[in-house]
């Protein structure tokens, strides 16, 4: 398998974390190394990441994660309990459906260049909706049946691999995260683990600065 992505792509980071949590071998292919127009040919959506499975292309990180969970079931990313599993899926869906698109550069660029919204108002718009999203996620963790160290279990999984890249997006875009201690606690525990350390943007081969770790 080949994962086509780039260093700064939170959807791609989710997949990188999942691959490492499951210890799945997968070639990392920086999208910038492909010939002009090649990625659009492979993935007409044009969005990152895409998983190349023997020449068949799967787009969208959610679909890729479902494929990995179904074909490499151990270790499971989703909780065994059906209700907890649904809660983990709902937590992740709130990030992918309600928050992710707000952080995407092309969306913010359109507000400024096409609709004429000044930079300050774009920043306020982004901060408002991301803060609302993080507030909902914080409440979701507060309402859990068990106060697990990770989002929905004793080990990181589906919800955590969605949360960590989104927290970093929020931090990069100036969101005040201090009101969300449960989210930050999960982040601290995840960021101590190899699967998350090796999946972060600065650890990727196409990272333009000094690579970490």
PDB file of C-alpha atoms in Angstrom:
ATOM      1  CA  UNK A   1       0.000   0.000   0.000  1.00  0.00           C
ATOM      2  CA  UNK A   2       1.021   3.599  -0.611  1.00  0.00           C
ATOM      3  CA  UNK A   3      -0.295   6.593   1.317  1.00  0.00           C
ATOM      4  CA  UNK A   4      -0.228   9.696  -0.870  1.00  0.00           C
ATOM      5  CA  UNK A   5      -0.289  12.801   1.286  1.00  0.00           C
ATOM      6  CA  UNK A   6       1.873  15.684   2.515  1.00  0.00           C
ATOM      7  CA  UNK A   7       3.401  16.713   5.806  1.00  0.00           C
ATOM      8  CA  UNK A   8       0.781  19.346   6.684  1.00  0.00           C
ATOM      9  CA  UNK A   9      -2.460  17.491   6.181  1.00  0.00           C
ATOM     10  CA  UNK A  10      -4.428  16.607   9.302  1.00  0.00           C
ATOM     11  CA  UNK A  11      -6.542  14.007   7.489  1.00  0.00           C
ATOM     12  CA  UNK A  12      -3.348  12.312   6.360  1.00  0.00           C
ATOM     13  CA  UNK A  13      -1.991  12.491   9.894  1.00  0.00           C
ATOM     14  CA  UNK A  14      -5.049  10.558  11.141  1.00  0.00           C
ATOM     15  CA  UNK A  15      -4.241   7.763   8.727  1.00  0.00           C
ATOM     16  CA  UNK A  16      -0.534   7.795   9.621  1.00  0.00           C
ATOM     17  CA  UNK A  17      -1.429   7.380  13.296  1.00  0.00           C
ATOM     18  CA  UNK A  18      -3.808   4.520  12.525  1.00  0.00           C
ATOM     19  CA  UNK A  19      -1.189   2.737  10.432  1.00  0.00           C
ATOM     20  CA  UNK A  20       1.327   2.982  13.248  1.00  0.00           C
ATOM     21  CA  UNK A  21      -1.125   1.968  15.973  1.00  0.00           C
ATOM     22  CA  UNK A  22      -1.905  -1.121  13.906  1.00  0.00           C
ATOM     23  CA  UNK A  23       1.760  -1.604  12.898  1.00  0.00           C
ATOM     24  CA  UNK A  24       0.884  -1.753   9.197  1.00  0.00           C
ATOM     25  CA  UNK A  25       3.659  -1.287   6.645  1.00  0.00           C
ATOM     26  CA  UNK A  26       2.776   1.425   4.133  1.00  0.00           C
ATOM     27  CA  UNK A  27       4.898   3.539   1.788  1.00  0.00           C
ATOM     28  CA  UNK A  28       4.668   7.290   2.367  1.00  0.00           C
ATOM     29  CA  UNK A  29       4.426   9.164  -0.934  1.00  0.00           C
ATOM     30  CA  UNK A  30       4.646  12.978  -0.765  1.00  0.00           C
ATOM     31  CA  UNK A  31       2.117  14.320  -3.229  1.00  0.00           C
ATOM     32  CA  UNK A  32       4.693  16.885  -4.409  1.00  0.00           C
ATOM     33  CA  UNK A  33       6.850  14.102  -5.832  1.00  0.00           C
ATOM     34  CA  UNK A  34       4.178  13.114  -8.369  1.00  0.00           C
ATOM     35  CA  UNK A  35       4.184  14.499 -11.903  1.00  0.00           C
ATOM     36  CA  UNK A  36       1.965  17.550 -12.518  1.00  0.00           C
ATOM     37  CA  UNK A  37      -1.663  16.438 -12.856  1.00  0.00           C
ATOM     38  CA  UNK A  38      -0.889  12.876 -11.771  1.00  0.00           C
ATOM     39  CA  UNK A  39      -2.593  13.104  -8.390  1.00  0.00           C
ATOM     40  CA  UNK A  40      -5.786  14.531  -9.887  1.00  0.00           C
ATOM     41  CA  UNK A  41      -5.777  11.672 -12.350  1.00  0.00           C
ATOM     42  CA  UNK A  42      -5.424   9.135  -9.551  1.00  0.00           C
ATOM     43  CA  UNK A  43      -7.907  10.881  -7.250  1.00  0.00           C
ATOM     44  CA  UNK A  44     -10.440  13.068  -9.101  1.00  0.00           C
ATOM     45  CA  UNK A  45     -11.506  14.608  -5.776  1.00  0.00           C
ATOM     46  CA  UNK A  46      -8.060  16.163  -5.583  1.00  0.00           C
ATOM     47  CA  UNK A  47      -8.091  16.047  -1.774  1.00  0.00           C
ATOM     48  CA  UNK A  48      -5.533  14.456   0.530  1.00  0.00           C
ATOM     49  CA  UNK A  49      -4.854  11.782   1.519  1.00  0.00           C
ATOM     50  CA  UNK A  50      -5.422   8.828  -0.787  1.00  0.00           C
ATOM     51  CA  UNK A  51      -4.514   5.193  -0.202  1.00  0.00           C
ATOM     52  CA  UNK A  52      -3.197   3.251  -3.177  1.00  0.00           C
ATOM     53  CA  UNK A  53      -4.041  -0.423  -2.658  1.00  0.00           C
ATOM     54  CA  UNK A  54      -2.397  -2.294  -5.479  1.00  0.00           C
ATOM     55  CA  UNK A  55      -3.384   0.344  -7.992  1.00  0.00           C
ATOM     56  CA  UNK A  56      -6.886   0.948  -6.615  1.00  0.00           C
ATOM     57  CA  UNK A  57      -7.287   4.369  -5.038  1.00  0.00           C
ATOM     58  CA  UNK A  58      -9.316   4.997  -1.906  1.00  0.00           C
ATOM     59  CA  UNK A  59      -9.939   8.676  -1.167  1.00  0.00           C
ATOM     60  CA  UNK A  60     -11.112  10.329   2.061  1.00  0.00           C
ATOM     61  CA  UNK A  61      -9.499   9.539   5.402  1.00  0.00           C
ATOM     62  CA  UNK A  62     -12.759   8.216   6.888  1.00  0.00           C
ATOM     63  CA  UNK A  63     -13.055   5.612   4.142  1.00  0.00           C
ATOM     64  CA  UNK A  64      -9.376   4.721   4.490  1.00  0.00           C
ATOM     65  CA  UNK A  65      -9.718   4.267   8.245  1.00  0.00           C
ATOM     66  CA  UNK A  66     -12.781   2.058   7.804  1.00  0.00           C
ATOM     67  CA  UNK A  67     -10.822  -0.073   5.327  1.00  0.00           C
ATOM     68  CA  UNK A  68      -7.903  -0.433   7.734  1.00  0.00           C
ATOM     69  CA  UNK A  69     -10.198  -1.342  10.625  1.00  0.00           C
ATOM     70  CA  UNK A  70     -12.009  -3.956   8.559  1.00  0.00           C
ATOM     71  CA  UNK A  71      -8.952  -5.564   6.984  1.00  0.00           C
ATOM     72  CA  UNK A  72      -6.537  -5.262   9.934  1.00  0.00           C
ATOM     73  CA  UNK A  73      -8.893  -5.729  12.900  1.00  0.00           C
ATOM     74  CA  UNK A  74      -6.173  -6.254  15.528  1.00  0.00           C
ATOM     75  CA  UNK A  75      -5.526  -4.096  17.401  1.00  0.00           C
ATOM     76  CA  UNK A  76      -8.966  -2.542  17.097  1.00  0.00           C
ATOM     77  CA  UNK A  77      -9.243   1.232  16.892  1.00  0.00           C
ATOM     78  CA  UNK A  78     -12.910   1.149  17.860  1.00  0.00           C
ATOM     79  CA  UNK A  79     -14.153   0.062  21.320  1.00  0.00           C
ATOM     80  CA  UNK A  80     -15.729  -3.378  21.708  1.00  0.00           C
ATOM     81  CA  UNK A  81     -18.856  -2.093  23.458  1.00  0.00           C
ATOM     82  CA  UNK A  82     -21.401  -1.042  20.782  1.00  0.00           C
ATOM     83  CA  UNK A  83     -22.527   2.112  22.596  1.00  0.00           C
ATOM     84  CA  UNK A  84     -18.975   3.237  23.348  1.00  0.00           C
ATOM     85  CA  UNK A  85     -18.059   2.452  19.735  1.00  0.00           C
ATOM     86  CA  UNK A  86     -20.890   4.694  18.550  1.00  0.00           C
ATOM     87  CA  UNK A  87     -19.744   7.442  20.923  1.00  0.00           C
ATOM     88  CA  UNK A  88     -16.202   7.232  19.547  1.00  0.00           C
ATOM     89  CA  UNK A  89     -17.520   7.426  15.987  1.00  0.00           C
ATOM     90  CA  UNK A  90     -19.711  10.410  16.867  1.00  0.00           C
ATOM     91  CA  UNK A  91     -16.759  12.188  18.488  1.00  0.00           C
ATOM     92  CA  UNK A  92     -14.639  11.679  15.371  1.00  0.00           C
ATOM     93  CA  UNK A  93     -17.486  12.640  13.043  1.00  0.00           C
ATOM     94  CA  UNK A  94     -17.893  15.957  14.834  1.00  0.00           C
ATOM     95  CA  UNK A  95     -14.279  16.703  13.936  1.00  0.00           C
ATOM     96  CA  UNK A  96     -14.483  15.557  10.321  1.00  0.00           C
ATOM     97  CA  UNK A  97     -17.941  16.990   9.569  1.00  0.00           C
ATOM     98  CA  UNK A  98     -18.143  20.142  11.682  1.00  0.00           C
ATOM     99  CA  UNK A  99     -14.574  21.318  12.272  1.00  0.00           C
ATOM    100  CA  UNK A 100     -12.103  20.072   9.681  1.00  0.00           C
ATOM    101  CA  UNK A 101     -13.323  22.056   6.662  1.00  0.00           C
ATOM    102  CA  UNK A 102     -13.072  25.312   8.619  1.00  0.00           C
ATOM    103  CA  UNK A 103      -9.321  24.830   8.951  1.00  0.00           C
ATOM    104  CA  UNK A 104      -8.747  24.025   5.282  1.00  0.00           C
ATOM    105  CA  UNK A 105      -6.677  26.706   3.557  1.00  0.00           C
ATOM    106  CA  UNK A 106      -8.747  26.826   0.368  1.00  0.00           C
ATOM    107  CA  UNK A 107     -11.903  27.563   2.401  1.00  0.00           C
ATOM    108  CA  UNK A 108     -10.253  30.408   4.292  1.00  0.00           C
ATOM    109  CA  UNK A 109      -8.661  31.715   1.093  1.00  0.00           C
ATOM    110  CA  UNK A 110     -12.053  31.809  -0.649  1.00  0.00           C
ATOM    111  CA  UNK A 111     -13.502  33.928   2.143  1.00  0.00           C
ATOM    112  CA  UNK A 112     -10.707  36.445   1.704  1.00  0.00           C
ATOM    113  CA  UNK A 113      -9.986  36.554  -2.012  1.00  0.00           C
ATOM    114  CA  UNK A 114     -13.411  35.765  -3.491  1.00  0.00           C
ATOM    115  CA  UNK A 115     -15.816  37.144  -0.908  1.00  0.00           C
ATOM    116  CA  UNK A 116     -13.671  40.052   0.244  1.00  0.00           C
ATOM    117  CA  UNK A 117     -13.716  39.214   3.948  1.00  0.00           C
ATOM    118  CA  UNK A 118     -10.758  40.849   5.669  1.00  0.00           C
ATOM    119  CA  UNK A 119      -8.186  38.703   7.457  1.00  0.00           C
ATOM    120  CA  UNK A 120      -9.286  39.702  10.961  1.00  0.00           C
ATOM    121  CA  UNK A 121     -12.864  38.622  10.307  1.00  0.00           C
ATOM    122  CA  UNK A 122     -11.756  35.366   8.709  1.00  0.00           C
ATOM    123  CA  UNK A 123      -9.669  34.638  11.803  1.00  0.00           C
ATOM    124  CA  UNK A 124     -12.607  35.452  14.089  1.00  0.00           C
ATOM    125  CA  UNK A 125     -14.920  33.226  12.033  1.00  0.00           C
ATOM    126  CA  UNK A 126     -12.484  30.311  12.208  1.00  0.00           C
ATOM    127  CA  UNK A 127     -11.831  30.787  15.924  1.00  0.00           C
ATOM    128  CA  UNK A 128     -15.541  30.969  16.752  1.00  0.00           C
ATOM    129  CA  UNK A 129     -16.489  27.717  15.054  1.00  0.00           C
ATOM    130  CA  UNK A 130     -13.433  25.797  16.191  1.00  0.00           C
ATOM    131  CA  UNK A 131     -14.036  26.917  19.775  1.00  0.00           C
ATOM    132  CA  UNK A 132     -17.640  25.737  19.538  1.00  0.00           C
ATOM    133  CA  UNK A 133     -16.403  22.399  18.223  1.00  0.00           C
ATOM    134  CA  UNK A 134     -13.820  21.920  20.961  1.00  0.00           C
ATOM    135  CA  UNK A 135     -16.402  22.862  23.582  1.00  0.00           C
ATOM    136  CA  UNK A 136     -18.696  20.098  22.338  1.00  0.00           C
ATOM    137  CA  UNK A 137     -15.835  17.586  22.380  1.00  0.00           C
ATOM    138  CA  UNK A 138     -14.847  18.584  25.925  1.00  0.00           C
ATOM    139  CA  UNK A 139     -18.428  18.022  27.093  1.00  0.00           C
ATOM    140  CA  UNK A 140     -18.496  14.652  25.332  1.00  0.00           C
ATOM    141  CA  UNK A 141     -15.490  13.538  27.368  1.00  0.00           C
ATOM    142  CA  UNK A 142     -17.005  14.897  30.577  1.00  0.00           C
ATOM    143  CA  UNK A 143     -20.174  12.869  29.942  1.00  0.00           C
ATOM    144  CA  UNK A 144     -18.441   9.514  29.418  1.00  0.00           C
ATOM    145  CA  UNK A 145     -19.533   6.536  31.466  1.00  0.00           C
ATOM    146  CA  UNK A 146     -15.886   6.001  32.496  1.00  0.00           C
ATOM    147  CA  UNK A 147     -13.111   8.552  32.925  1.00  0.00           C
ATOM    148  CA  UNK A 148     -10.634   6.757  30.647  1.00  0.00           C
ATOM    149  CA  UNK A 149      -7.108   8.147  30.125  1.00  0.00           C
ATOM    150  CA  UNK A 150      -7.764   8.308  26.386  1.00  0.00           C
ATOM    151  CA  UNK A 151     -10.966   9.400  24.691  1.00  0.00           C
ATOM    152  CA  UNK A 152     -12.905   6.147  24.884  1.00  0.00           C
ATOM    153  CA  UNK A 153     -10.592   3.578  26.377  1.00  0.00           C
ATOM    154  CA  UNK A 154      -7.417   2.624  28.176  1.00  0.00           C
ATOM    155  CA  UNK A 155      -5.492   2.918  24.898  1.00  0.00           C
ATOM    156  CA  UNK A 156      -5.713   5.483  22.072  1.00  0.00           C
ATOM    157  CA  UNK A 157      -7.984   4.700  19.161  1.00  0.00           C
ATOM    158  CA  UNK A 158     -10.461   6.089  16.662  1.00  0.00           C
ATOM    159  CA  UNK A 159     -11.424   9.251  18.532  1.00  0.00           C
ATOM    160  CA  UNK A 160      -7.886  10.075  19.661  1.00  0.00           C
ATOM    161  CA  UNK A 161      -6.335   9.897  16.189  1.00  0.00           C
ATOM    162  CA  UNK A 162      -8.934  12.386  14.997  1.00  0.00           C
ATOM    163  CA  UNK A 163      -8.523  14.666  18.013  1.00  0.00           C
ATOM    164  CA  UNK A 164      -4.762  15.185  18.099  1.00  0.00           C
ATOM    165  CA  UNK A 165      -4.328  16.666  14.586  1.00  0.00           C
ATOM    166  CA  UNK A 166      -7.397  18.847  15.160  1.00  0.00           C
ATOM    167  CA  UNK A 167      -6.014  20.243  18.408  1.00  0.00           C
ATOM    168  CA  UNK A 168      -2.825  21.178  16.595  1.00  0.00           C
ATOM    169  CA  UNK A 169      -4.889  22.852  13.861  1.00  0.00           C
ATOM    170  CA  UNK A 170      -6.692  24.861  16.510  1.00  0.00           C
ATOM    171  CA  UNK A 171      -3.450  25.861  18.182  1.00  0.00           C
ATOM    172  CA  UNK A 172      -1.900  26.872  14.841  1.00  0.00           C
ATOM    173  CA  UNK A 173      -4.934  29.032  14.072  1.00  0.00           C
ATOM    174  CA  UNK A 174      -4.860  30.832  17.405  1.00  0.00           C
ATOM    175  CA  UNK A 175      -7.690  29.110  19.286  1.00  0.00           C
ATOM    176  CA  UNK A 176      -7.504  29.345  23.087  1.00  0.00           C
ATOM    177  CA  UNK A 177      -7.434  25.714  24.213  1.00  0.00           C
ATOM    178  CA  UNK A 178      -7.052  26.314  27.952  1.00  0.00           C
ATOM    179  CA  UNK A 179     -10.810  25.931  28.619  1.00  0.00           C
ATOM    180  CA  UNK A 180     -10.590  22.296  27.476  1.00  0.00           C
ATOM    181  CA  UNK A 181      -8.486  20.438  30.071  1.00  0.00           C
ATOM    182  CA  UNK A 182      -9.821  16.984  29.221  1.00  0.00           C
ATOM    183  CA  UNK A 183      -8.872  17.370  25.566  1.00  0.00           C
ATOM    184  CA  UNK A 184      -5.434  18.662  26.496  1.00  0.00           C
ATOM    185  CA  UNK A 185      -4.944  15.773  28.919  1.00  0.00           C
ATOM    186  CA  UNK A 186      -5.648  13.266  26.159  1.00  0.00           C
ATOM    187  CA  UNK A 187      -3.290  15.163  23.863  1.00  0.00           C
ATOM    188  CA  UNK A 188      -0.482  15.030  26.425  1.00  0.00           C
ATOM    189  CA  UNK A 189      -0.846  11.265  26.837  1.00  0.00           C
ATOM    190  CA  UNK A 190      -1.045  10.644  23.080  1.00  0.00           C
ATOM    191  CA  UNK A 191       1.957  12.823  22.319  1.00  0.00           C
ATOM    192  CA  UNK A 192       4.117  10.621  24.533  1.00  0.00           C
ATOM    193  CA  UNK A 193       3.462   7.601  22.274  1.00  0.00           C
ATOM    194  CA  UNK A 194       5.576   6.621  19.281  1.00  0.00           C
ATOM    195  CA  UNK A 195       2.624   6.247  16.908  1.00  0.00           C
ATOM    196  CA  UNK A 196       1.737   9.906  17.425  1.00  0.00           C
ATOM    197  CA  UNK A 197       5.311  11.218  17.598  1.00  0.00           C
ATOM    198  CA  UNK A 198       6.271   9.627  14.279  1.00  0.00           C
ATOM    199  CA  UNK A 199       3.047  10.762  12.594  1.00  0.00           C
ATOM    200  CA  UNK A 200       3.277  14.462  13.357  1.00  0.00           C
ATOM    201  CA  UNK A 201       4.020  16.860  10.497  1.00  0.00           C
ATOM    202  CA  UNK A 202       7.606  17.631  11.515  1.00  0.00           C
ATOM    203  CA  UNK A 203       8.542  13.938  11.382  1.00  0.00           C
ATOM    204  CA  UNK A 204       7.583  13.483   7.717  1.00  0.00           C
ATOM    205  CA  UNK A 205      10.184  13.215   4.939  1.00  0.00           C
ATOM    206  CA  UNK A 206       8.728  16.151   2.992  1.00  0.00           C
ATOM    207  CA  UNK A 207       8.643  18.501   6.004  1.00  0.00           C
ATOM    208  CA  UNK A 208      10.357  21.704   4.805  1.00  0.00           C
ATOM    209  CA  UNK A 209      12.078  22.518   8.103  1.00  0.00           C
ATOM    210  CA  UNK A 210      14.298  20.518  10.441  1.00  0.00           C
ATOM    211  CA  UNK A 211      12.755  17.089  10.805  1.00  0.00           C
ATOM    212  CA  UNK A 212      11.754  15.739  14.187  1.00  0.00           C
ATOM    213  CA  UNK A 213      12.309  13.652  16.193  1.00  0.00           C
TER     214      UNK A 213
END
